Each structure stands twice: as structure tokens, then as C-alpha cells.
Coordinates of C-alpha atoms and ligand atoms in Angstrom, one line a residue:
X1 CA -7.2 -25.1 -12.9
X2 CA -11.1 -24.4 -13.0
X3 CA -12.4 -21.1 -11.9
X4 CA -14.2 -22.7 -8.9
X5 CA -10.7 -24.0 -7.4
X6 CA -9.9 -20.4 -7.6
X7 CA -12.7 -18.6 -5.9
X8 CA -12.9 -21.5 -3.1
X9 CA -10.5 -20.7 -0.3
X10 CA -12.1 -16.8 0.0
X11 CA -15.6 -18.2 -0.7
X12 CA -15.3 -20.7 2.0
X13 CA -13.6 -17.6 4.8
X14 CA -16.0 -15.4 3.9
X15 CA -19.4 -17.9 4.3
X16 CA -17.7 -18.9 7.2
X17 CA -17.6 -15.5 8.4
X18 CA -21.0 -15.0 7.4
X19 CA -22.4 -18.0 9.6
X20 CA -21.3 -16.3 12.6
X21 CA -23.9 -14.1 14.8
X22 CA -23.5 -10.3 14.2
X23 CA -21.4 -9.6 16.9
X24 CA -19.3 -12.9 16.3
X25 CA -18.5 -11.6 12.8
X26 CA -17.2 -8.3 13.8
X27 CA -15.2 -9.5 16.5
X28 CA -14.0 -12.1 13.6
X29 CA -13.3 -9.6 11.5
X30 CA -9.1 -8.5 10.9
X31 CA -8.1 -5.0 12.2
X32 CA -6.2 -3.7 9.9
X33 CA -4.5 0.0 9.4
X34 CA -3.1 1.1 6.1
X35 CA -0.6 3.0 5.9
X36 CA -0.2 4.7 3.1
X37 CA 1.6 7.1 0.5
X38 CA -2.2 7.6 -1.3
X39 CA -2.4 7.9 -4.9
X40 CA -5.8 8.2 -6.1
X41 CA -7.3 5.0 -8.3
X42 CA -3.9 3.5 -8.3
X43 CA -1.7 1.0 -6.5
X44 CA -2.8 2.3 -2.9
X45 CA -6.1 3.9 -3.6
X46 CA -7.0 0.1 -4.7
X47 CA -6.0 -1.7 -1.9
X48 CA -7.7 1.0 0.6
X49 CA -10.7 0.8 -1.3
X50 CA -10.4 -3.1 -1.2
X51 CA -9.6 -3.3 2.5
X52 CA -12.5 -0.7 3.3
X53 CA -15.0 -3.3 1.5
X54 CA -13.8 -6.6 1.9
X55 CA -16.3 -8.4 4.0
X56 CA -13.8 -10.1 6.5
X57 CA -11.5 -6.9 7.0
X58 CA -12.3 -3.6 9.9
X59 CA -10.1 -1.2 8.4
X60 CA -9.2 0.6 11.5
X61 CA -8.1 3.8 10.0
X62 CA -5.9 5.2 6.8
X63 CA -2.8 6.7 7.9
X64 CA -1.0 9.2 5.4
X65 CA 2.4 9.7 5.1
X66 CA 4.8 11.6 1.9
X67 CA 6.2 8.9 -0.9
X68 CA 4.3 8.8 -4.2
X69 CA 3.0 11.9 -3.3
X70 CA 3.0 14.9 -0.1
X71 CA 1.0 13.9 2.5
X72 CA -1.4 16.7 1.8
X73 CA -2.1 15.5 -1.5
X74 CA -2.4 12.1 -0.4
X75 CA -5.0 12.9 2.7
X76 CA -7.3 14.6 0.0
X77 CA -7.1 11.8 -2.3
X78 CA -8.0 9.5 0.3
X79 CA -10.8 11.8 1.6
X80 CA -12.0 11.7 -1.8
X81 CA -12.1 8.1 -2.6
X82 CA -13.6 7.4 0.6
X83 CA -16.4 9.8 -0.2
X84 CA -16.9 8.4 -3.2
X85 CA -17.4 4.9 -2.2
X86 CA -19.3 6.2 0.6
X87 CA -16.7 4.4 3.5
X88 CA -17.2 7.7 5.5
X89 CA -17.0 5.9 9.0
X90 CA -13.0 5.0 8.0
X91 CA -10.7 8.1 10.3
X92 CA -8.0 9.2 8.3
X93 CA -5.0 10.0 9.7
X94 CA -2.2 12.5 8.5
X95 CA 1.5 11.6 9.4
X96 CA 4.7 12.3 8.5
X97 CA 5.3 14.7 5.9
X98 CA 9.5 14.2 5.5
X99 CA 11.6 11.3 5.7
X100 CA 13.7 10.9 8.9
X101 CA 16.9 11.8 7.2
X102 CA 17.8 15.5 7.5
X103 CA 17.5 17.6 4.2
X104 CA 16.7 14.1 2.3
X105 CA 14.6 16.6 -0.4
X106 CA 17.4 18.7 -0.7
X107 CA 19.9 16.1 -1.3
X108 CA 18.2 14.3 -3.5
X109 CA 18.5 15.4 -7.0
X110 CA 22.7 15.3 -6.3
X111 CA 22.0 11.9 -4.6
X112 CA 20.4 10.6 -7.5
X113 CA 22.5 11.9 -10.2
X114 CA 25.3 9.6 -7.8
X115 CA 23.3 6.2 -7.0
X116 CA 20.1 6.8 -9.7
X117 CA 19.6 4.2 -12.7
X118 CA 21.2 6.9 -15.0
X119 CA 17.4 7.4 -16.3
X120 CA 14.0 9.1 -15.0
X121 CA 12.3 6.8 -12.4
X122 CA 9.8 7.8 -10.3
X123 CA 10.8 10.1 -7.5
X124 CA 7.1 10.7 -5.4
X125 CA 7.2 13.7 -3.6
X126 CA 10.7 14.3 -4.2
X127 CA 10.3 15.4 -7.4
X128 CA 6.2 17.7 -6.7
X129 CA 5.6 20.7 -5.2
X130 CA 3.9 20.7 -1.8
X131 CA 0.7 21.7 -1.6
X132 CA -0.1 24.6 1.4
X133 CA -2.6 21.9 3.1
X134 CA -4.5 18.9 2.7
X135 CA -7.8 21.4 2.2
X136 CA -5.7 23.2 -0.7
X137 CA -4.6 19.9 -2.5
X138 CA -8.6 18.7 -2.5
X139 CA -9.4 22.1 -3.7
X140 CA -6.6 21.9 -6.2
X141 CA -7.3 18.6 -7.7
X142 CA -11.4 18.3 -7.4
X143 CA -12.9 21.7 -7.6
X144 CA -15.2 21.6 -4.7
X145 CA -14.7 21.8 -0.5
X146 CA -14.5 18.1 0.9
X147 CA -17.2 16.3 2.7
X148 CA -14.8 14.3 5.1
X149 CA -11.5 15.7 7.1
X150 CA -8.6 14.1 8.7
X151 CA -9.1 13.1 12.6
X152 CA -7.3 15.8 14.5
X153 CA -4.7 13.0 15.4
X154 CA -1.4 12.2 13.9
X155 CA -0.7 9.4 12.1
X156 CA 2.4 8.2 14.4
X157 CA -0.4 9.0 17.5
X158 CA -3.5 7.1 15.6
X159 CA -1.1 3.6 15.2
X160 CA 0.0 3.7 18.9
X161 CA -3.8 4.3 20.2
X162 CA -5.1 2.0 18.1
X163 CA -2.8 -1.3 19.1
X164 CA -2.8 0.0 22.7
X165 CA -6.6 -0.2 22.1
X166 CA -6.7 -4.2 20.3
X167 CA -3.6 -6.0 22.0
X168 CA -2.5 -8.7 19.5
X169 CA -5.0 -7.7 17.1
X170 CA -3.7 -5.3 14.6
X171 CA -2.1 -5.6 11.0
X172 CA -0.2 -2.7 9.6
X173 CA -0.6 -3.1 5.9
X174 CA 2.3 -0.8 5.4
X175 CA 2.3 0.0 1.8
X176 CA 4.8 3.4 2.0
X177 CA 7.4 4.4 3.1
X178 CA 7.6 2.9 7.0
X179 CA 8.1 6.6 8.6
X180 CA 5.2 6.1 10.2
X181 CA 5.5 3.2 11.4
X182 CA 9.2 4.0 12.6
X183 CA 8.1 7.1 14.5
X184 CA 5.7 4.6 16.1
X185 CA 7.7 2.1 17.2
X186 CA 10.1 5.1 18.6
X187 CA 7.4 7.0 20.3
X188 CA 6.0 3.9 22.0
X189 CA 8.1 1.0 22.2
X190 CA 5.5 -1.1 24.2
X191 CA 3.7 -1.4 21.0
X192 CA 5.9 -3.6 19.2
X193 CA 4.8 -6.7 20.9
X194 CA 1.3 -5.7 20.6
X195 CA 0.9 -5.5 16.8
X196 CA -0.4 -8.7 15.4
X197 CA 2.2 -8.4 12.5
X198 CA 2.9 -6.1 10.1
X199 CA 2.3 -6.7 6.2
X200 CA 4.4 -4.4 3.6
X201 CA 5.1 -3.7 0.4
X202 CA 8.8 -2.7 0.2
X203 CA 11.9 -3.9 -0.5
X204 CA 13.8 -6.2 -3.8
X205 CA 15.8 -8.9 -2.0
X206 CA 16.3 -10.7 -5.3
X207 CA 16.3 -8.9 -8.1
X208 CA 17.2 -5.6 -8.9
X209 CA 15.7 -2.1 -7.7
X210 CA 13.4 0.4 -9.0
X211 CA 14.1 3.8 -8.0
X212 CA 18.2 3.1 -7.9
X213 CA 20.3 -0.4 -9.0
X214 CA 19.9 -1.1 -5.6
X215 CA 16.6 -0.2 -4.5
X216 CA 13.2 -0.2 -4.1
X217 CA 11.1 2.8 -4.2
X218 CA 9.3 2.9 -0.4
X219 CA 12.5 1.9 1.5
X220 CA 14.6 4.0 -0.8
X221 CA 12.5 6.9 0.5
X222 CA 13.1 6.2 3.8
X223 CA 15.9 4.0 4.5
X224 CA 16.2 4.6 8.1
X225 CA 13.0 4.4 9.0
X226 CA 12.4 1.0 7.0
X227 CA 15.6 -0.3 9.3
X228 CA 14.1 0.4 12.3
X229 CA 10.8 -0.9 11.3
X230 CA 12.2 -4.4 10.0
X231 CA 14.7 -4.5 13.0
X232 CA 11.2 -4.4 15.7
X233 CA 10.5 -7.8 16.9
X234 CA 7.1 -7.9 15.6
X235 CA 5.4 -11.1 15.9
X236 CA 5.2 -11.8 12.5
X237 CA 6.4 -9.3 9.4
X238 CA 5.2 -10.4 6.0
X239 CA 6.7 -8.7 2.8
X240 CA 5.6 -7.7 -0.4
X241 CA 8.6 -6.8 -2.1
X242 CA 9.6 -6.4 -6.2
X243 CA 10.5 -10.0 -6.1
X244 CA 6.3 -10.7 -6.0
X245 CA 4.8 -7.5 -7.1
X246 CA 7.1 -7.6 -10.7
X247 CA 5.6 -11.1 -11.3
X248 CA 2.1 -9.7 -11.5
X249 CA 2.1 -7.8 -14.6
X250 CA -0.6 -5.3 -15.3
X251 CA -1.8 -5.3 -18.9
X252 CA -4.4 -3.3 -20.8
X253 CA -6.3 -6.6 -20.9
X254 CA -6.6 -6.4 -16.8
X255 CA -7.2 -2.6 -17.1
X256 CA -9.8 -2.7 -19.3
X257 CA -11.6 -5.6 -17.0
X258 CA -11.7 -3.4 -14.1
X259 CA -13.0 -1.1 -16.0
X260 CA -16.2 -2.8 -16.7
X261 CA -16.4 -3.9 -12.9
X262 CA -16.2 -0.9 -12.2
X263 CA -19.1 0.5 -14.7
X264 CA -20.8 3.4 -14.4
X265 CA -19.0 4.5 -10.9
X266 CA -17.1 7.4 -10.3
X267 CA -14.0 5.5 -10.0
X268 CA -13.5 4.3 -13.6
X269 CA -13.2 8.0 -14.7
X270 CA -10.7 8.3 -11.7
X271 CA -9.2 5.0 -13.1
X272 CA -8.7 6.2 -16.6
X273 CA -7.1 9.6 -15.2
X274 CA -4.5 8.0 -13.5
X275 CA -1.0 7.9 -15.0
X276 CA -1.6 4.2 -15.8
X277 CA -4.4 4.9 -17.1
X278 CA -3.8 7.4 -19.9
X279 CA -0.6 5.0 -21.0
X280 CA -3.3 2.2 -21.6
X281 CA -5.7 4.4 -23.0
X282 CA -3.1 5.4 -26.0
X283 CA -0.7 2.4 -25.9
X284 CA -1.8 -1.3 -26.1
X285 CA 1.3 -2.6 -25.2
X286 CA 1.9 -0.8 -22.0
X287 CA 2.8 -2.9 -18.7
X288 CA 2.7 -1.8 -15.0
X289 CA 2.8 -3.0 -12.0
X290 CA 0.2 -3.1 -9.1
X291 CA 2.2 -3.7 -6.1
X292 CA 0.2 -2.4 -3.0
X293 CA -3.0 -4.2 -4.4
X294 CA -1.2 -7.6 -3.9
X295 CA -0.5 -6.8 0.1
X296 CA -4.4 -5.7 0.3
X297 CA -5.4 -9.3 -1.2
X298 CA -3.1 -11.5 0.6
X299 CA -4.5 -9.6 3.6
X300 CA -8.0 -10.1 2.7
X301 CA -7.0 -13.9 1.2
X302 CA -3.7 -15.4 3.0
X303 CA -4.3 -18.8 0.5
X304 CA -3.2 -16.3 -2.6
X305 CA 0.1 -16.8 -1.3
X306 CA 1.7 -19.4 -3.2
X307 CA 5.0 -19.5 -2.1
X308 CA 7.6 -17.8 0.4
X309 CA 11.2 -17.9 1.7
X310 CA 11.8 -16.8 5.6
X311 CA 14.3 -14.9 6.1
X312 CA 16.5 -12.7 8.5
X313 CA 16.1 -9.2 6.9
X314 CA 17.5 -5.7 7.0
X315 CA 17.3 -3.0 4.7
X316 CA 21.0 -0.7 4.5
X317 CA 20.8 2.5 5.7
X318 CA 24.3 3.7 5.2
X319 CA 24.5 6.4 2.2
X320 CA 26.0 5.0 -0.9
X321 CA 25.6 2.6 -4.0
X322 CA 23.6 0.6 -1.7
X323 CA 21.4 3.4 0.2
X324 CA 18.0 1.6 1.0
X325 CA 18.9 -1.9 -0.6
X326 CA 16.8 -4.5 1.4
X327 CA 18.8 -7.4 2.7
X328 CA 18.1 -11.7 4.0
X329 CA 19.8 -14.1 5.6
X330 CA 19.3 -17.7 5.6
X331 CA 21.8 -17.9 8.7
X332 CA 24.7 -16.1 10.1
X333 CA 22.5 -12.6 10.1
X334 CA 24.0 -9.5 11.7
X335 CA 23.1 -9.5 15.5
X336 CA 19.3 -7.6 16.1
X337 CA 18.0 -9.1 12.2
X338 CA 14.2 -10.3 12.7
X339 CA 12.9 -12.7 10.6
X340 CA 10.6 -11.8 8.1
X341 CA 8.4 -13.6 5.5
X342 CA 8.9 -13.0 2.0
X343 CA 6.6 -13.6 -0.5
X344 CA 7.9 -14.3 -3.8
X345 CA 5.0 -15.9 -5.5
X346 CA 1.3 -15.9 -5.8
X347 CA -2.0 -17.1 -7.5
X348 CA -1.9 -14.3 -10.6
X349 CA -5.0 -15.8 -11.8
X350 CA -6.9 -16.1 -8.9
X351 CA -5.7 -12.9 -7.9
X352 CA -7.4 -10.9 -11.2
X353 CA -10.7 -13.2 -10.4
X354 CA -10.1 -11.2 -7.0
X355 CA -9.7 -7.7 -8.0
X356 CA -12.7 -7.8 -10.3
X357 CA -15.2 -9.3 -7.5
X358 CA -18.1 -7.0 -7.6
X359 CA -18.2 -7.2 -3.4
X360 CA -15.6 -4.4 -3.8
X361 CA -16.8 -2.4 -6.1
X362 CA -20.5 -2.9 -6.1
X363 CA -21.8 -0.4 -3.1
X364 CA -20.9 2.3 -4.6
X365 CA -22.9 4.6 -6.1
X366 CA -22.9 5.3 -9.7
X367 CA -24.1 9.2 -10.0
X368 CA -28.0 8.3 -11.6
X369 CA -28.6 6.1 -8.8
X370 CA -26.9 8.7 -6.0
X371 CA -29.6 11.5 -7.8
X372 CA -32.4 9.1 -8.1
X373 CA -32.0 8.8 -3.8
X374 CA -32.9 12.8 -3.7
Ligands
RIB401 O1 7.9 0.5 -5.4 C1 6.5 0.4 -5.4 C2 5.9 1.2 -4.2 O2 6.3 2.6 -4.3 C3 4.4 1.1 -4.1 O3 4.0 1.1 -2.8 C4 4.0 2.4 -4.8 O4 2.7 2.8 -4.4 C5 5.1 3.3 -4.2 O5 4.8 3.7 -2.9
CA402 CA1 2.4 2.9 -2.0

């Protein structure tokens, strides 16, 4: 398939877009809120900075919560990235800092050694210190006091304002753990018909887990709240799971193509700091995965989506072997099951074209040209 089949379907929405009058193009534009377990560079520092420059996206706000990392840590790194790519006008939001299970970080070590793989996996914040406060994590990690600070808001209050605000209009890219969004849906039940759908990454309905046999890591983090959240009758729920994101394969080849898009900016040295990067930077052969990225592009580009299954869906909240295993129905599905859609393939090609489109990366400023504005 030529490159030009590839780029057409997001050329053609976004000259669309563009043909519209000012006003018309915001009003055009998809509302979208992350929410997010932030890791800087990575997975869902990525697909914030993706959604914060994609010319057909408002990113409403960035809504923290603890997963991959505290929600401290994960507030700075999103200040930080933000400020880097200069998307100062986008609120961040800090949310919940513990899962909705009592005592889950206690009990998770024993839990573990009971349902794990029987091998390290990667356990977020279960497994980091906390940091005192968002202000101590930035000092921690980048030396300096931050330009931007959360919104004196909490997350859970942010998502309820902000739908309550745009009836109909709002997609949760929820690409964490869904306490947030659980909370929200608790706090303010009159939302749930008010969210235009909700888009997450979460979840292994076919295939295997990857924190425990059973399960993936965001749902496995919070099992309870992902129940509640996929048990909401949104208009529309669109899922991400392992059984797309493990198709995509990350290899040095990609890594090293991002890095020349992304040149001379701030974010390639981020880039190579990461985890992923310093495997790629000594080991050839090393594989990841990019899972949150892939929500952020079908958002930005529904036609990446190549093929998906409907499904009733649940995710087991009952502690066990099967603690936070997602779960679909064709039929017969236990009485209060929504539907959801699950993705289980897309364009890989045209998705890499995607990642590397200089709209993303391209405003922001590389440190000669920042100095040479002084
Ligand atoms: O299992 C992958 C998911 O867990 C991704 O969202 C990653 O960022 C972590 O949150
Ligand atoms: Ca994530």
C-alpha cells in the first residue's frame, strides 16, 4: 500500500478541518480529557503530547492519577512536558493517589507472590516511594522550581465540571487506571449520559495478562474501579486493550525514527532517558510496547482502526487467580454488562507514518532557537 493511501484519511479530516472559519474549527474540534498515570517521554507522555498538538483535538485538561507512577510524580512530569512543548494553556489536574481497594499497597507484595507471573513485572507505584508532593517530585527529578502548577481542582472534580460544562461532547481517553473515572461516575452519576464516550487503554480479553496470568496492568491496579467504570452506560466505550497494543511492537528501528523527528528538542534527551530508552540505546534487539500512544491516534484518527469485535464487557473484581481479568460476551452476559468496542487491530504502518508527523513535534522549541527569542 503506497504511503499516500496511508496519510489520506487524516490528511483529508484535518484540511477539512482547516476549511472551516475560526470559530467553526474550534467548535469542530474533539474535547478530549486524558487521564492519565504520566510517565515522562513514554507511553502516556506521548499521547498527551500528541493529543495537546494534534490539530483536530482541544485537550480539555490532563487528569493525574497513581499507576506507573504516584500521582505526585506524575503531575510534575506532566507539568514538565507541557512546559517544554510550550502547551501551557492545558489545566492539569491531580486525582486520586490510591486505588479504591483498602490497603491495596500493603497487600500487594503477598498478593503478588499468590496471583503474580512467578517473575518481576512492572508494579507502578506499587513498587516506588511516594514523593512528599508534586513540587518535591519536580524538584527531585529536574533540578529547578516549575513554571506551571496543577489547577487547585481535583481530578474526580475537573471530569464532572468539565462534561457538565460540553453535554455530549467529551472523550475520556482513559489511559490508567479508571479511579478517576470511577470516583467520577460515583460522585456525579448525571454525568454518565453526558460523556460522549470514553476511549481506554486497559484490559487483555484474548490473550494473556501482563502484570499477573490473568491481567492487565491498568485494571489490575484497580480492579474495582475499572468494573464500575465499564459497567456505566456510556454512550459509547472504545477499548485499547493487550489484544491491540501487543500487536504493535516497538523496535529500535521506530525508536531511533522518533528520534530524528524529534531533533534537536528537549524531548529526545527525555526520550533516550526513559526506561525504553536506555534498553534501545545498549540492546538492538530490545522490543516494547507503546500502548497508550495507540488510544491517542485512534482518537486523533478513528480510520487507524482496522478491525474490532463488540462486546458485552466486565472486568472481575473478586480477589483471586482472576483479580482484574477483563471479560466479553458475545451474548448471554451477566445482567448490568455494557457493550464495549474492542479494538484488536490497526494500521501499524500508517500508524509509525503518524507518530513521526512533524505537526506533533515541530512547535517545540529546540534550546538555540528558545535563546535566540531573548
Ligand atoms: O498495561 C499497559 C498500561 O499500563 C499502559 O497504560 C501503561 O502506561 C501502564 O499504565
Ligand atoms: Ca498509562
Amino acid at each position: 500500500m503506497s504511503l499516500k493511501r496511508f496519510l489520506l484519511p487524516a490528511a483529508l479530516s484535518v484540511a477539512c478541518l482547516l476549511a472551516l472559519p475560526a470559530g467553526a474549527q474550534e467548535a469542530a474540534k474533539e474535547k478530549v480529557i486524558l487521564d492519565t498515570d504520566m510517565v515522562e517521554m513514554f507511553d502516556d507522555g506521548v499521547a498527551m503530547t500528541m493529543l495537546a498538538a494534534a490539530p483536530n483535538v482541544q485537550l480539555l485538561g490532563v487528569t493525574t492519577l497513581s499507576g506507573n507512577s504516584w500521582v505526585q510524580d506524575g503531575t510534575a512530569t506532566a507539568l514538565r512536558q507541557l512546559e517544554l512543548e510550550g502547551h501551557t494553556d492545558v489545566p492539569v489536574a491531580m486525582g486520586a493517589e490510591y486505588p479504591l481497594r483498602p490497603d491495596r499497597h500493603q497487600l500487594f507484595k503477598t498478593e503478588r507472590l499468590l496471583v503474580g507471573r512467578g517473575h518481576d513485572v512492572w508494579t507502578g507505584s506499587f513498587g516506588l516511594e511516594k514523593p512528599a508532593s508534586w513540587q518535591a517530585a519536580y524538584k527531585a527529578r529536574y533540578g529547578s522550581a516549575p513554571q506551571l502548577a496543577p489547577v487547585a481542582q481535583h481530578a474526580v472534580n475537573f471530569i464532572i465540571d468539565a462534561v457538565r460544562a460540553n453535554p455530549g461532547q467529551v472523550t475520556i481517553a482513559a489511559i490508567g487506571p479508571a479511579t478517576n473515572l470511577a470516583l467520577a461516575v460515583r460522585m456525579a452519576p448525571d454525568i454518565v449520559p453526558l460523556i460522549g464516550r470514553v476511549v481506554y487503554m486497559g484490559g487483555a480479553f484474548f490473550q494473556p495478562g501482563n502484570t499477573t496470568p490473568a491481567a492487565e496492568f491498568n485494571w489490575y491496579f484497580d480492579p474495582e474501579a475499572a468494573h464500575i467504570a465499564l459497567r456505566s452506560p456510556f454512550k459509547e466505550q472504545v477499548i485499547l486493550g493487550l489484544d491491540v497494543c501487543e500487536k504493535v511492537i516497538f523496535r529500535k528501528e521506530h525508536y531511533a525514527r522518533l528520534l530524528k523527528t524529534l531533533d534537536a528538542s528537549p524531548l529526545a534527551a527525555m526520550l533516550r532517558g526513559t526506561f525504553v530508552g536506555e534498553h534501545f540505546e545498549k540492546d538492538a534487539s530490545f522490543t516494547h510496547y507503546v500502548w497508550d500512544v495507540l488510544v491517542a491516534a485512534v482518537i486523533i484518527d478513528p480510520s487507524l482502526i482496522a478491525r474490532e469485535v463488540v462486546r458485552f464487557v466486565d472486568v472481575n473484581d473478586q480477589p483471586g487467580l482472576s483479580y482484574g481479568q477483563s471479560l466479553a460476551w458475545a451474548h448471554d452476559a451477566p445482567a448490568g454488562a455494557q457493550k464495549a468496542r474492542i479494538v484488536t487491530d490497526v494500521d501499524v504502518p500508517r500508524f509509525w507514518n503518524m507518530l513521526n508527523d512533524p505537526r506533533y513535534w515541530r512547535s517545540i522549541p529546540r534550546p538555540q532557537e528558545a535563546g535566540a527569542a531573548h
